[in-house]
Amino acid sequence: MRENHARRLDHRTLEAIRATVVRQVQKDQSPEAIAQVFGQNRSTVYGWLARYRRGGFGALKAKSLFGRPPKLDGRALK
């Protein structure tokens, strides 16, 4: 996944990967091994684990995208 950066994945997929990683670590898999399997950096996996410890699975939710919100709604854009 390092070649296809996680930014290209949709939010649901990212959240599913994060939750799966946490569950695997809870099943006594090493974070380093899980990071390698999912193609993530070790520090990324440890960051997800820290977020999980602070706020549960809700803390693993993807944040909204940055940027200015559009002034036009969906109907006006069509």
PDB file of C-alpha atoms in Angstrom:
ATOM      1  CA  MET A   1       0.000   0.000   0.000  1.00  0.00           C
ATOM      2  CA  ARG A   2       2.969   2.319   0.278  1.00  0.00           C
ATOM      3  CA  GLU A   3       2.987   2.695  -3.492  1.00  0.00           C
ATOM      4  CA  ASN A   4      -0.759   3.480  -3.523  1.00  0.00           C
ATOM      5  CA  HIS A   5      -0.883   6.013  -0.753  1.00  0.00           C
ATOM      6  CA  ALA A   6      -3.720   5.690   1.741  1.00  0.00           C
ATOM      7  CA  ARG A   7      -4.943   9.123   0.696  1.00  0.00           C
ATOM      8  CA  ARG A   8      -6.329   7.556  -2.440  1.00  0.00           C
ATOM      9  CA  LEU A   9      -8.593   5.223  -0.468  1.00  0.00           C
ATOM     10  CA  ASP A  10     -12.108   6.204   0.504  1.00  0.00           C
ATOM     11  CA  HIS A  11     -12.936   6.846   4.165  1.00  0.00           C
ATOM     12  CA  ARG A  12     -14.773   3.560   4.728  1.00  0.00           C
ATOM     13  CA  THR A  13     -11.846   1.540   3.439  1.00  0.00           C
ATOM     14  CA  LEU A  14      -9.388   3.449   5.624  1.00  0.00           C
ATOM     15  CA  GLU A  15     -11.561   2.936   8.695  1.00  0.00           C
ATOM     16  CA  ALA A  16     -11.898  -0.779   7.930  1.00  0.00           C
ATOM     17  CA  ILE A  17      -8.125  -1.157   7.582  1.00  0.00           C
ATOM     18  CA  ARG A  18      -7.523   0.666  10.868  1.00  0.00           C
ATOM     19  CA  ALA A  19     -10.099  -1.442  12.722  1.00  0.00           C
ATOM     20  CA  THR A  20      -8.668  -4.652  11.255  1.00  0.00           C
ATOM     21  CA  VAL A  21      -5.150  -3.665  12.293  1.00  0.00           C
ATOM     22  CA  VAL A  22      -6.287  -2.972  15.867  1.00  0.00           C
ATOM     23  CA  ARG A  23      -8.156  -6.289  16.053  1.00  0.00           C
ATOM     24  CA  GLN A  24      -5.112  -8.186  14.802  1.00  0.00           C
ATOM     25  CA  VAL A  25      -2.906  -6.574  17.443  1.00  0.00           C
ATOM     26  CA  GLN A  26      -5.513  -7.480  20.073  1.00  0.00           C
ATOM     27  CA  LYS A  27      -5.145 -11.094  18.896  1.00  0.00           C
ATOM     28  CA  ASP A  28      -1.461 -10.916  19.906  1.00  0.00           C
ATOM     29  CA  GLN A  29      -0.058 -10.162  16.456  1.00  0.00           C
ATOM     30  CA  SER A  30       2.941  -7.856  16.571  1.00  0.00           C
ATOM     31  CA  PRO A  31       2.351  -4.296  15.331  1.00  0.00           C
ATOM     32  CA  GLU A  32       5.491  -4.557  13.198  1.00  0.00           C
ATOM     33  CA  ALA A  33       4.234  -7.676  11.405  1.00  0.00           C
ATOM     34  CA  ILE A  34       0.772  -6.191  10.876  1.00  0.00           C
ATOM     35  CA  ALA A  35       2.307  -2.982   9.522  1.00  0.00           C
ATOM     36  CA  GLN A  36       4.256  -5.001   6.990  1.00  0.00           C
ATOM     37  CA  VAL A  37       1.216  -7.056   5.950  1.00  0.00           C
ATOM     38  CA  PHE A  38      -0.898  -3.943   5.374  1.00  0.00           C
ATOM     39  CA  GLY A  39       1.932  -1.983   3.792  1.00  0.00           C
ATOM     40  CA  GLN A  40       1.865   0.709   6.453  1.00  0.00           C
ATOM     41  CA  ASN A  41       4.663   2.337   8.357  1.00  0.00           C
ATOM     42  CA  ARG A  42       5.213   0.976  11.852  1.00  0.00           C
ATOM     43  CA  SER A  43       4.711   4.427  13.379  1.00  0.00           C
ATOM     44  CA  THR A  44       1.361   4.720  11.587  1.00  0.00           C
ATOM     45  CA  VAL A  45       0.147   1.498  13.191  1.00  0.00           C
ATOM     46  CA  TYR A  46       1.327   2.641  16.621  1.00  0.00           C
ATOM     47  CA  GLY A  47      -0.515   5.926  16.059  1.00  0.00           C
ATOM     48  CA  TRP A  48      -3.732   4.056  15.277  1.00  0.00           C
ATOM     49  CA  LEU A  49      -3.285   1.960  18.422  1.00  0.00           C
ATOM     50  CA  ALA A  50      -2.808   5.105  20.525  1.00  0.00           C
ATOM     51  CA  ARG A  51      -5.935   6.668  19.024  1.00  0.00           C
ATOM     52  CA  TYR A  52      -7.861   3.467  19.764  1.00  0.00           C
ATOM     53  CA  ARG A  53      -6.688   3.458  23.394  1.00  0.00           C
ATOM     54  CA  ARG A  54      -7.792   7.074  23.819  1.00  0.00           C
ATOM     55  CA  GLY A  55     -11.182   6.838  22.142  1.00  0.00           C
ATOM     56  CA  GLY A  56     -12.056   3.317  21.030  1.00  0.00           C
ATOM     57  CA  PHE A  57     -13.038   2.447  17.487  1.00  0.00           C
ATOM     58  CA  GLY A  58     -14.724   5.834  17.105  1.00  0.00           C
ATOM     59  CA  ALA A  59     -11.310   7.479  17.287  1.00  0.00           C
ATOM     60  CA  LEU A  60     -10.228   5.541  14.191  1.00  0.00           C
ATOM     61  CA  LYS A  61     -12.796   7.267  11.991  1.00  0.00           C
ATOM     62  CA  ALA A  62     -11.388   9.183   9.047  1.00  0.00           C
ATOM     63  CA  LYS A  63     -11.422  12.934   9.438  1.00  0.00           C
ATOM     64  CA  SER A  64     -13.251  15.128   6.986  1.00  0.00           C
ATOM     65  CA  LEU A  65     -11.247  16.459   4.098  1.00  0.00           C
ATOM     66  CA  PHE A  66      -9.538  19.812   4.320  1.00  0.00           C
ATOM     67  CA  GLY A  67     -10.369  22.760   2.171  1.00  0.00           C
ATOM     68  CA  ARG A  68     -12.989  25.362   1.742  1.00  0.00           C
ATOM     69  CA  PRO A  69     -16.529  23.987   1.434  1.00  0.00           C
ATOM     70  CA  PRO A  70     -18.229  24.615  -1.916  1.00  0.00           C
ATOM     71  CA  LYS A  71     -20.557  27.607  -2.131  1.00  0.00           C
ATOM     72  CA  LEU A  72     -22.892  25.802  -4.527  1.00  0.00           C
ATOM     73  CA  ASP A  73     -24.952  22.790  -3.552  1.00  0.00           C
ATOM     74  CA  GLY A  74     -25.225  19.651  -5.694  1.00  0.00           C
ATOM     75  CA  ARG A  75     -28.251  20.885  -7.656  1.00  0.00           C
ATOM     76  CA  ALA A  76     -26.607  24.185  -8.564  1.00  0.00           C
ATOM     77  CA  LEU A  77     -23.496  22.396  -9.841  1.00  0.00           C
ATOM     78  CA  LYS A  78     -25.555  20.358 -12.335  1.00  0.00           C
TER      79      LYS A  78
END
